[in-house]
Short mmCIF file of C-alpha atoms and ligand atoms in Angstrom, two decimals:
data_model
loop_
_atom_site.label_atom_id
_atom_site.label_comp_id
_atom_site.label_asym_id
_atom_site.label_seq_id
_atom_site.Cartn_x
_atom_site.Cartn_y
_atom_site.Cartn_z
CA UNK A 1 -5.97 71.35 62.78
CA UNK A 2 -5.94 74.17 60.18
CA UNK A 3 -2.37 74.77 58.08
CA UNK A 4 -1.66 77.69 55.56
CA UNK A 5 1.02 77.29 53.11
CA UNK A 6 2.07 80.54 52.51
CA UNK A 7 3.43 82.43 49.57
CA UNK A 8 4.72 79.82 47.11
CA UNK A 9 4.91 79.09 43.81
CA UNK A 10 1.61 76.66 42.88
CA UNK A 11 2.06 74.39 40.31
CA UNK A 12 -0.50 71.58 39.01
CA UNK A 13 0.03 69.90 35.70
CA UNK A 14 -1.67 72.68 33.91
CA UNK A 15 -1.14 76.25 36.08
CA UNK A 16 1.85 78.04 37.96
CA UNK A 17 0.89 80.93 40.37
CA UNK A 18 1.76 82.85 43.18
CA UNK A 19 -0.49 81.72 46.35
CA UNK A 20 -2.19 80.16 49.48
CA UNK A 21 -3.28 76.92 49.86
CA UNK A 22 -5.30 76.64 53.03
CA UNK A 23 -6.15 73.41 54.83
CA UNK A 24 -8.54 72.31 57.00
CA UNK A 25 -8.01 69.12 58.32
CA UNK A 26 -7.26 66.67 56.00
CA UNK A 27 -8.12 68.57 52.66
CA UNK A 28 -7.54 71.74 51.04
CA UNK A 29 -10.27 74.07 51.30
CA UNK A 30 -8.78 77.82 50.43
CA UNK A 31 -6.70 78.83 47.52
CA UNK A 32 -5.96 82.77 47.25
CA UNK A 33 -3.78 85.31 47.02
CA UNK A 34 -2.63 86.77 50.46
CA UNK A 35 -4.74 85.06 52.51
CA UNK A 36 -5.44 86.27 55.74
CA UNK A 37 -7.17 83.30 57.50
CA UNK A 38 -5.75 82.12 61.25
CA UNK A 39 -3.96 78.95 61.33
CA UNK A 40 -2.66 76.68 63.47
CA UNK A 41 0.29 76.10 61.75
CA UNK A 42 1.87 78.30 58.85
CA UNK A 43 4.81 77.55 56.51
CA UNK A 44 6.49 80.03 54.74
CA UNK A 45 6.86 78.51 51.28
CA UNK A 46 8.34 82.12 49.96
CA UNK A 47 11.11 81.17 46.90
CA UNK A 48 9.46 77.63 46.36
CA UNK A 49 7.32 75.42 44.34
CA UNK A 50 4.00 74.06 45.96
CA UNK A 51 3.37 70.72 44.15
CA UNK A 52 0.84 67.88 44.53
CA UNK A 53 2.37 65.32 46.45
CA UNK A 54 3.97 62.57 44.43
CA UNK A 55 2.19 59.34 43.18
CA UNK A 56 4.05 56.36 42.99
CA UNK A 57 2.03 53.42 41.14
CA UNK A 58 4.62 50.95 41.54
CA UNK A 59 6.32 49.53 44.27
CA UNK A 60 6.91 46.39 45.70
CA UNK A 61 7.38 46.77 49.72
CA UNK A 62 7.59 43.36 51.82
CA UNK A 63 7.61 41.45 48.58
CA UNK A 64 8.88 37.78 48.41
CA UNK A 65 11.02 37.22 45.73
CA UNK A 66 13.22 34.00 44.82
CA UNK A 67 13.52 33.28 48.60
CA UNK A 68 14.30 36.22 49.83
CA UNK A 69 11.96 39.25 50.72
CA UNK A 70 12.72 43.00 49.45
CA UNK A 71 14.36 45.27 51.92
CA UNK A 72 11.90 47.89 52.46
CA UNK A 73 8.64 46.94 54.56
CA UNK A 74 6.03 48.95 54.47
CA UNK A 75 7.27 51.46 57.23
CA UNK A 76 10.80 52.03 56.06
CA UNK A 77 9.77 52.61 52.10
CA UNK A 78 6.63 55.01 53.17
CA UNK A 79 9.11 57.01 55.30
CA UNK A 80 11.79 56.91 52.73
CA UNK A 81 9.14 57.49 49.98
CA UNK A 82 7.85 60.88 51.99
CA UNK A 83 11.01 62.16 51.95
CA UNK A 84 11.32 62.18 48.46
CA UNK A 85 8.25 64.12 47.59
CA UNK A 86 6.03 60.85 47.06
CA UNK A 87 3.02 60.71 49.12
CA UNK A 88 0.94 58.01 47.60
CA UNK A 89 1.85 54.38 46.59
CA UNK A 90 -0.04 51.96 44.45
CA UNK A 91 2.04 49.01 45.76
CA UNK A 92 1.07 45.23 44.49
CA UNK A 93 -0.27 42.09 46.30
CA UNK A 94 0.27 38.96 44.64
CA UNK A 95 -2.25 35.52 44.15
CA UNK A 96 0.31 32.88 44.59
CA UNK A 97 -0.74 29.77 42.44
CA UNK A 98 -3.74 28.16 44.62
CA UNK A 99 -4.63 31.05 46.28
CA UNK A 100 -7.93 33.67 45.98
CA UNK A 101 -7.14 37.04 45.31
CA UNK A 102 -8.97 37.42 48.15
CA UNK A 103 -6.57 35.77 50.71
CA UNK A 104 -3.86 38.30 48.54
CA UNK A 105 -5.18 41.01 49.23
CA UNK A 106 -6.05 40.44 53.18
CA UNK A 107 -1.96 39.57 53.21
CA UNK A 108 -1.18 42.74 52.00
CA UNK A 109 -3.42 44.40 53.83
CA UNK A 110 -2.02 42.97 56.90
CA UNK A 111 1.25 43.87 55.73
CA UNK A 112 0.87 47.85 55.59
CA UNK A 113 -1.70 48.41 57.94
CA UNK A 114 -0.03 50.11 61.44
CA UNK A 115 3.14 50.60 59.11
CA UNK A 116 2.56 52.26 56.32
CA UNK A 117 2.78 56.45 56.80
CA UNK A 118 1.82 57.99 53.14
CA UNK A 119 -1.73 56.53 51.72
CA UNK A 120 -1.52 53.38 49.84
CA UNK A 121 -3.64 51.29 46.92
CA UNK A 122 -2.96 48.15 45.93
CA UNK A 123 -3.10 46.62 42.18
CA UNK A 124 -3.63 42.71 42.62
CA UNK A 125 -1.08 40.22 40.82
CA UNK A 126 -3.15 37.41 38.85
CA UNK A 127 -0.89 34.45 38.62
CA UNK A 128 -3.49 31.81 37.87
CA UNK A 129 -7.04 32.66 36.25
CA UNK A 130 -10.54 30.75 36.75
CA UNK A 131 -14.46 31.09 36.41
CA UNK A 132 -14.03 31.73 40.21
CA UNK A 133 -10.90 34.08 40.08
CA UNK A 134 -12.73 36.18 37.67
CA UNK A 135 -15.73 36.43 40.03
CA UNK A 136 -13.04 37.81 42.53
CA UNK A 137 -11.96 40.57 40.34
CA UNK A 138 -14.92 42.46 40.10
CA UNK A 139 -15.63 41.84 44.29
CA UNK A 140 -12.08 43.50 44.01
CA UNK A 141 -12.91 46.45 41.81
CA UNK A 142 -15.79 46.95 44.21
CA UNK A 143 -13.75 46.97 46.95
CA UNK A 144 -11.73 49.72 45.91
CA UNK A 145 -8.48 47.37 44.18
CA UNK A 146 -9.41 48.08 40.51
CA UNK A 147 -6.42 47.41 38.72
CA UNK A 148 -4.55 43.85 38.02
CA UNK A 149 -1.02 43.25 37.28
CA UNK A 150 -0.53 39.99 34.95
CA UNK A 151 2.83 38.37 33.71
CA UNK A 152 3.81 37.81 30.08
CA UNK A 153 7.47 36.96 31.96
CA UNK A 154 8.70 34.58 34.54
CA UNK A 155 6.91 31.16 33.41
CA UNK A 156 5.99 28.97 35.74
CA UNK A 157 6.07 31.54 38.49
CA UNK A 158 3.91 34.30 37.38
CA UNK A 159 3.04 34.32 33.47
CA UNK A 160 -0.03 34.07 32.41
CA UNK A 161 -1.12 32.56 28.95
CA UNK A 162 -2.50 34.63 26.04
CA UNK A 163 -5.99 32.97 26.71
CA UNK A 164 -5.74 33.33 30.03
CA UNK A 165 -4.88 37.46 29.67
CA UNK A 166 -7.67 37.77 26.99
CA UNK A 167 -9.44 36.71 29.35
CA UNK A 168 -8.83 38.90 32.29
CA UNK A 169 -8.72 41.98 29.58
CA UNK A 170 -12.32 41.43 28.28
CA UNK A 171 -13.39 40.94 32.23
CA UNK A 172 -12.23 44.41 33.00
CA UNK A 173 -14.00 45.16 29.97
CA UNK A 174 -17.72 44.87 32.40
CA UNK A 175 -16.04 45.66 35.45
CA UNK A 176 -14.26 48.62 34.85
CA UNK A 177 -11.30 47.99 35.83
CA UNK A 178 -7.44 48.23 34.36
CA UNK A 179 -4.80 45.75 33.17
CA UNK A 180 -1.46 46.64 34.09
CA UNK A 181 0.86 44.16 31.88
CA UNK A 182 4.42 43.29 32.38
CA UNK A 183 5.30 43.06 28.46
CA UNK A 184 8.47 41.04 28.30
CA UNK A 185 8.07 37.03 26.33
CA UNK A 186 8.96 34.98 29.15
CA UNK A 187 9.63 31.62 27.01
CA UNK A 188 12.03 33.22 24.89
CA UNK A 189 13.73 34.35 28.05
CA UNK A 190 13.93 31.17 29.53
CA UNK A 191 15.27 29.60 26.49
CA UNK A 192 18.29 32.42 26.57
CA UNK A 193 18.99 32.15 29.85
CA UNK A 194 19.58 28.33 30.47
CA UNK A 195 21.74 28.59 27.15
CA UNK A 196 23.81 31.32 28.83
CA UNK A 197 24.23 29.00 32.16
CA UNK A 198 25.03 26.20 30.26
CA UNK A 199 27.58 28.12 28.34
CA UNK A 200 29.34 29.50 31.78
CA UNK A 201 28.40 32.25 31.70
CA UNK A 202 27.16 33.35 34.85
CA UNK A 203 28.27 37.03 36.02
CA UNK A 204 25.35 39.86 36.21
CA UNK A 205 25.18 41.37 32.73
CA UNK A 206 24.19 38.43 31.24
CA UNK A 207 21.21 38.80 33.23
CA UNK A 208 20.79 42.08 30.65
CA UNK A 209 22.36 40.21 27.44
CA UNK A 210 19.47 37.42 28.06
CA UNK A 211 16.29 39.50 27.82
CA UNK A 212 16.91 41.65 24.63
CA UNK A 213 14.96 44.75 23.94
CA UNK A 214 13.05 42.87 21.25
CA UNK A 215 11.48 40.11 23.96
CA UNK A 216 10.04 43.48 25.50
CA UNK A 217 8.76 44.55 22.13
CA UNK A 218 6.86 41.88 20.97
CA UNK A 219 5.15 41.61 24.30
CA UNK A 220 4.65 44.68 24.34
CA UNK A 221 2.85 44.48 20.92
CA UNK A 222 0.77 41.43 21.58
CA UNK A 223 -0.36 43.18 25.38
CA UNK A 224 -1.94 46.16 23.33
CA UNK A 225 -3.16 43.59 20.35
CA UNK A 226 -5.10 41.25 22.70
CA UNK A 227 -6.31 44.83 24.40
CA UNK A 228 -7.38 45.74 21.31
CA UNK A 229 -9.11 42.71 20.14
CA UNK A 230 -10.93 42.94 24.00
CA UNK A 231 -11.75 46.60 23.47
CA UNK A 232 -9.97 47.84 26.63
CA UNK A 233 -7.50 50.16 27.61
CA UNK A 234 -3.93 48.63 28.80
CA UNK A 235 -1.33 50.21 30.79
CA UNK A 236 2.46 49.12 30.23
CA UNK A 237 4.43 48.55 33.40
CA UNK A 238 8.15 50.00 33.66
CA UNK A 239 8.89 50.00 29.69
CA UNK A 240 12.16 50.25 29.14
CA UNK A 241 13.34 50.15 25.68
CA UNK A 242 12.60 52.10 22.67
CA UNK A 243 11.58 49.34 20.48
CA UNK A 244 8.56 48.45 22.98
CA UNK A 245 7.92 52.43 23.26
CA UNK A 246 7.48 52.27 18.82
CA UNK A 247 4.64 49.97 19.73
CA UNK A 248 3.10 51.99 22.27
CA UNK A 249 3.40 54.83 19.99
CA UNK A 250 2.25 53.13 17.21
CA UNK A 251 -1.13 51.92 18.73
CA UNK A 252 -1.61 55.45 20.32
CA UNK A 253 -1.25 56.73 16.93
CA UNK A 254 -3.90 54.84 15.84
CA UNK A 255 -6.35 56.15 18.66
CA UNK A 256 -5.54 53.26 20.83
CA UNK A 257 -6.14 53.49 24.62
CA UNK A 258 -2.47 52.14 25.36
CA UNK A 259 -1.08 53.95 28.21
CA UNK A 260 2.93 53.43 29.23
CA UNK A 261 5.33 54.36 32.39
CA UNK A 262 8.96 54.55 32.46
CA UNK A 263 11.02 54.94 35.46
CA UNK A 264 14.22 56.61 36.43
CA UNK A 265 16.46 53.24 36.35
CA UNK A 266 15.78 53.58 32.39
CA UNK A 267 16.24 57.38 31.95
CA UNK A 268 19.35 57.73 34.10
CA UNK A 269 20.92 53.92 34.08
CA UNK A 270 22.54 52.18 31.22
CA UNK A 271 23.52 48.40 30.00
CA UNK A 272 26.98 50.11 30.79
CA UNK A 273 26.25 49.66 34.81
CA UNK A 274 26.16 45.88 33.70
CA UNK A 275 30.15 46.30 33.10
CA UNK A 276 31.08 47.50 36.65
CA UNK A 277 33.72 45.37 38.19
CA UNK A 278 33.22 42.11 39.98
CA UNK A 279 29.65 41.32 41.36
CA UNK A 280 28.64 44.90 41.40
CA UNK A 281 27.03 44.75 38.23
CA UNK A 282 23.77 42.58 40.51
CA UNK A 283 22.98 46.15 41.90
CA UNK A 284 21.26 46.72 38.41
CA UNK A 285 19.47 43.28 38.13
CA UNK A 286 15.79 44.25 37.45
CA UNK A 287 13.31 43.24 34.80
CA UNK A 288 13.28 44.28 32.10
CA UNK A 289 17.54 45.31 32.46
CA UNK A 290 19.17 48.60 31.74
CA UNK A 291 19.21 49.55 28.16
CA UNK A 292 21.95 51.14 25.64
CA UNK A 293 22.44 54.72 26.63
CA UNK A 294 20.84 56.08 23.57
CA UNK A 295 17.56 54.80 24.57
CA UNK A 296 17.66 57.87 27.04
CA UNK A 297 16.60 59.83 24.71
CA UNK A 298 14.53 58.15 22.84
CA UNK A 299 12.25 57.65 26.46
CA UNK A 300 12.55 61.69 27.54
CA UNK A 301 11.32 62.38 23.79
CA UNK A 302 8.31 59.41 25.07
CA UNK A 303 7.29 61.25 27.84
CA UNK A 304 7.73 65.10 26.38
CA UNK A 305 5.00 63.83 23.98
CA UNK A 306 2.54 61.91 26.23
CA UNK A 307 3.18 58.55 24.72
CA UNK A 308 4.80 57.90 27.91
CA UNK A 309 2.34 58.77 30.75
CA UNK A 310 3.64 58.57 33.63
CA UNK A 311 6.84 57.64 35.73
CA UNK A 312 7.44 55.21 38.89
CA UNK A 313 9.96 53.07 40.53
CA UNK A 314 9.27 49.74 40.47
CA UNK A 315 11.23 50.09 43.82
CA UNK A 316 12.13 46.74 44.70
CA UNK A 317 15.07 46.85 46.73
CA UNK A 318 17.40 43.92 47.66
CA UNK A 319 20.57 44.18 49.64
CA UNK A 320 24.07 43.41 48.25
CA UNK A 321 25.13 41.74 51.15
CA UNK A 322 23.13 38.62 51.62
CA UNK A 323 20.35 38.84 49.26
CA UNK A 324 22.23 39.98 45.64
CA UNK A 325 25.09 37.40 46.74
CA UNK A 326 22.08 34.67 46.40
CA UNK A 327 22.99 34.93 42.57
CA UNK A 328 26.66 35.17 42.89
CA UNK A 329 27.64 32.54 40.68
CA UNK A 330 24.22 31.86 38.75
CA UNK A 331 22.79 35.58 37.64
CA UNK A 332 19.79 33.99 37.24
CA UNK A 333 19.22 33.73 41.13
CA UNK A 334 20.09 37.15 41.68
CA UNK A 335 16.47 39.13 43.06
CA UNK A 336 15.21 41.53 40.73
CA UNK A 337 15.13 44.70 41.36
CA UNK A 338 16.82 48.15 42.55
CA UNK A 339 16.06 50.98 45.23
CA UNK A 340 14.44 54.30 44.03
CA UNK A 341 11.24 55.01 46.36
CA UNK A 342 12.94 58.15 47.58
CA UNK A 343 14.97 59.76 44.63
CA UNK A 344 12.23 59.46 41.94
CA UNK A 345 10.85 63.05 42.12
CA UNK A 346 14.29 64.74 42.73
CA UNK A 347 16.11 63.16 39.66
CA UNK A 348 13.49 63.98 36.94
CA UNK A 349 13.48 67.39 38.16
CA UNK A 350 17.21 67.91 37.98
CA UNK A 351 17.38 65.84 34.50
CA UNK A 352 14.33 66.26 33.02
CA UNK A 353 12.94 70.28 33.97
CA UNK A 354 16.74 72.17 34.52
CA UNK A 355 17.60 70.38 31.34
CA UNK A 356 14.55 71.12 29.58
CA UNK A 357 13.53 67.98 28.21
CA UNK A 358 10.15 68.45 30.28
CA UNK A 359 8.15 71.43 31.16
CA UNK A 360 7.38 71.96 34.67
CA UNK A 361 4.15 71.19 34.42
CA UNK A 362 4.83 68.03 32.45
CA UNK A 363 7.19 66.92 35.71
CA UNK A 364 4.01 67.33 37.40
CA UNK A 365 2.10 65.45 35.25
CA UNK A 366 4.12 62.72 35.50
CA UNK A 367 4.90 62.11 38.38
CA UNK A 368 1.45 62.85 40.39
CA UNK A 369 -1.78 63.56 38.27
CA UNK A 370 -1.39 61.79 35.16
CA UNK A 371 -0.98 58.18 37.46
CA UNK A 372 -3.82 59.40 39.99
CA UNK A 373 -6.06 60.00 36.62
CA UNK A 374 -5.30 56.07 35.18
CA UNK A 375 -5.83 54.80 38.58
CA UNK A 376 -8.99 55.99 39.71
CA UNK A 377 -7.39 58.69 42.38
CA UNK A 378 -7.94 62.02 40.74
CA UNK A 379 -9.40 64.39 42.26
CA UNK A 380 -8.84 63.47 45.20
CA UNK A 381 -5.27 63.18 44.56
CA UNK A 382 -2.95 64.23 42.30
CA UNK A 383 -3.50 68.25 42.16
CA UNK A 384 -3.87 71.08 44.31
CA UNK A 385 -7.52 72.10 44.19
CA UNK A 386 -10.29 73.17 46.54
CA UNK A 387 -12.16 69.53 48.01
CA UNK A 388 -8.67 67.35 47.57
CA UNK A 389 -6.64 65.58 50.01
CA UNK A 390 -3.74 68.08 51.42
CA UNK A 391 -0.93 65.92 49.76
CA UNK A 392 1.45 68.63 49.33
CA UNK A 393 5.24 69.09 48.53
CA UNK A 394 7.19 72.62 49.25
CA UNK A 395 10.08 72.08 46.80
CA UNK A 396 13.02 73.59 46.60
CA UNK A 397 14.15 73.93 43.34
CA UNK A 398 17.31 75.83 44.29
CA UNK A 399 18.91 73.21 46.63
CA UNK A 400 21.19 70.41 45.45
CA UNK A 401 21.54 67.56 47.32
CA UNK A 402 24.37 64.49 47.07
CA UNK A 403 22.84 61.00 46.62
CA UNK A 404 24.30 58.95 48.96
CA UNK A 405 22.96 55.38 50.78
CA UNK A 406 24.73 56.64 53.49
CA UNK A 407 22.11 60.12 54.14
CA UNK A 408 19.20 58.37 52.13
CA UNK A 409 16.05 56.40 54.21
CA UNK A 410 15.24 53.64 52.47
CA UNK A 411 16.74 50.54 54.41
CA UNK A 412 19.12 48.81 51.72
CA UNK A 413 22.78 48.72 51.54
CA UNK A 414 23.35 50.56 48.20
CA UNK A 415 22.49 53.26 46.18
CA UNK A 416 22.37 52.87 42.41
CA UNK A 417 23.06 57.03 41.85
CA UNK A 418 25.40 57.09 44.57
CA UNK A 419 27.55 59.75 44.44
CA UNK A 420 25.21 62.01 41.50
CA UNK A 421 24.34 65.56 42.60
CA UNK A 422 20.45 66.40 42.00
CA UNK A 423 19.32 70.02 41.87
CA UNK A 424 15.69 70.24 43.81
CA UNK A 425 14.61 68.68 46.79
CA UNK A 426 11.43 68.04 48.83
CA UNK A 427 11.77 70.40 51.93
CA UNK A 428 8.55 69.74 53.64
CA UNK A 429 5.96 67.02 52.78
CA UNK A 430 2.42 67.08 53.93
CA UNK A 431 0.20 64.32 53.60
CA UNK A 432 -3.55 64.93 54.00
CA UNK A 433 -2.77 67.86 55.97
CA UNK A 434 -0.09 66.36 58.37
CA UNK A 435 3.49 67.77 58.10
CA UNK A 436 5.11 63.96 57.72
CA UNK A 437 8.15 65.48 56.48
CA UNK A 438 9.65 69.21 57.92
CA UNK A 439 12.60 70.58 56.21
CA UNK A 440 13.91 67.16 55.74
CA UNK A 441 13.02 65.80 58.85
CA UNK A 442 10.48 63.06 59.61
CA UNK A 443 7.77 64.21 61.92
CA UNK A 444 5.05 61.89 60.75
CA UNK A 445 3.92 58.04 62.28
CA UNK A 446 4.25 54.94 60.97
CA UNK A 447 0.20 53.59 60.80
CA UNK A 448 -1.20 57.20 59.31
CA UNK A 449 -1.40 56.56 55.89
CA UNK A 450 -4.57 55.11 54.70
CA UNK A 451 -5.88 52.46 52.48
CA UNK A 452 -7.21 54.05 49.23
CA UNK A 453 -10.12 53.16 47.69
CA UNK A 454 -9.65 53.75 43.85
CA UNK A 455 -12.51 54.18 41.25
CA UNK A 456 -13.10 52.42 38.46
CA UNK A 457 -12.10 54.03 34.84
ZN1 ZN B 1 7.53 45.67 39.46
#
């Protein structure tokens, strides 16, 4: 099966051109001006933007979470994620407490194979750390899952202890893999939160007004200090406010390998959300929460100037009815997290290139080759090059589109933009070299997309 995409605007995270991208089979093998080859198949990309297909490094499909499990399977968020723009996930399998990583990451394996219809990498969850454990992480990193998510949050459930994460940071240090850290200190949550239920007060924005920006901070700091003091690179999960980003900046400032992503919950969303009326404020319950509105900028300004690197969901998403309600009169027990799988590449465009806060390149950047770079997928992902997978997006930047659950894929019963206009939307989606998604339509099969083998740093 040959394919030319013809006559677009090409853009990677460092060119923009008129051309032809060529593929033949599953990769790109042509790029010209006014190529002439036969094709089976050839769409007119006149009047749009040709893009690498989007890289999402974190999502959370099928996931268990406070006895419930998140909305979107593996099917219905690759579907939903493919219409968006995004054709590659980095999605995470966890280790419960007892278990080999091992046993994880056959589970997850199970869980998107047959289903899963973009290509998909895993990063493995350490909840509980051992001679034997450690062992396990470089089989992993050989195996193609070189990245590990630990907890400085949730104790008892997930966190990890500092010697425990010093440990697992100078292990990557021989094995070449990365440490992907959620920065947020756990005990002082804890302590905040059962003061706030004992004090009755139990609606959803105390969920925000018990995990202050500062908790994030000082995590944040003491993630990139035992990094440092291990000599390895760290990568921030979902930062959210702008005192944790001074500490990123700071350590990058002083030549540090700390690497950050935001998402669009934080660049769009606000503590504000929190307020709505009655229980609708649990549609916003994530972790870290929504922060004051100013912090906006202070993330755009993050990412304009690389020390933010990259942006992704943390799409985790829970239904209002029957699985938000689980916290109804305890915020603590609401699920964390929030839909955004499918709106991701369309809302930076509209807010962050038409308003000029990022280039067009830099919306690239973020969004698809700067994430396939810190996760071992680059080149083979993440550009638009002779020899890389045909992961391709015709964008049209012209179009505006009306978020609404009610037109959107991904199987949850809310949207958290619902209602916002966004200017530039994914028209057709290829994903190595099948059209998965044709002028908004989904033409590709659940089972396609492949497991990704990622290289070490
Ligand atoms: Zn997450």
């Amino acid at each position: 099966m040959t394919l030319l995409v013809k006559g677009g605007t090409i853009v990677t995270a460092s060119d923009r051109y008129k051309g032809d991208v060529f593929v033949d089979g599953e990769r790109i093998t042509t790029i010209g001006s006014s190529l002439s080859m036969p094709a089976d198949r050839v769409i007119d990309a006149a009047g749009k933007y040709v893009l690498p297909g989007g890289i999402d490094v974190h999502t959370h499909l099928d996931m268990p979470f406070g006895g419930t499990t998140s909305a979107d399977d593996f099917e219905s968020g690759t579907i939903a994620a493919a219409h968006g723009g995004t054709t590659t996930v980095v999605d995470f399998a966890i280790q419960y407490k007892g278990q080999t990583l091992h046993h994880a990451w056959e589970t997850w394996m199970k869980k998107a194979e047959g289903k899963a219809a973009i290509d998909y990498g895993f990063h493995m969850i350490v909840t509980e750390l051992s001679d034997q454990v450690e062992q396990e992480m470089d089989a992993l990193v050989r195996e193609g899952v070189t990245s590990f998510k630990l907890f400085m949050a949730y104790p008892g459930v997930f966190m990890l202890d500092d010697a425990s994460i010093f440990r697992a940071l100078l292990r990557t240090a021989d094995n070449g893999g990365t440490i992907c850290m959620h920065a947020e200190n756990g005990g002082v949550i804890d302590v905040l939160v059962k003061r706030a239920l004992a004090q009755g007060k139990t609606a959803p924005k105390y969920h925000a007004l018990t995990r202050p920006a500062r908790a994030e901070a000082e995590a944040t700091h003491r993630a990139i200090a035992l990094a440092e003091m291990a000599g390895v690179p760290i990568y921030i999960v979902h930062l959210s406010a702008a005192e944790a980003l001074e500490m990123v900046t700071e350590a990058r400032d002083r030549g540090l390998p700390a690497y950050a992503e935001t998402c669009p919950q934080y660049l769009f969303l606000s503590y504000d959300n929190y307020e709505e009326p009655g229980f609708d404020g649990a549609k916003y319950v994530m972790s870290p929460p929504l922060r004051e509105k100013a912090t906006q900028d202070r993330l755009w300004r993050g990412l304009a100037f690389n020390d933010l690197q990259a942006i992704s969901t943390d799409h985790c998403p829970f239904c209002m009815n029957e699985q938000k309600t689980l916290g109804r009169d305890d915020f603590s027990k609401i699920p964390n997290g929030a839909p955004g799988i499918e709106t991701r590449m369309s809302l930076v465009y509209d807010g962050g290139v038409r308003t000029g806060r990022i280039s067009l390149n830099r919306f690239v950047e973020l969004t698809s080759t700067s994430p396939a770079k810190i996760f071992g997928l680059f080149p083979r992902k993440g550009t638009i090059a002779p020899g890389s997978d045909a992961d391709l997006v015709v964008f049209d930047a012209e179009r505006t589109e009306r978020l609404s659950v009610s037109t959107l894929h991904m199987k949850v019963d809310y949207n958290p933009y619902e209602g916002r206009t966004v200017t530039g939307v994914a028209e057709t989606v290829i994903s190595r070299g099948r059209v998965v998604v044709d002028k908004g339509k989904f033409t590709g099969r659940a089972g396609s997309g492949a497991f990704l083998k990622r290289s070490t740093r």
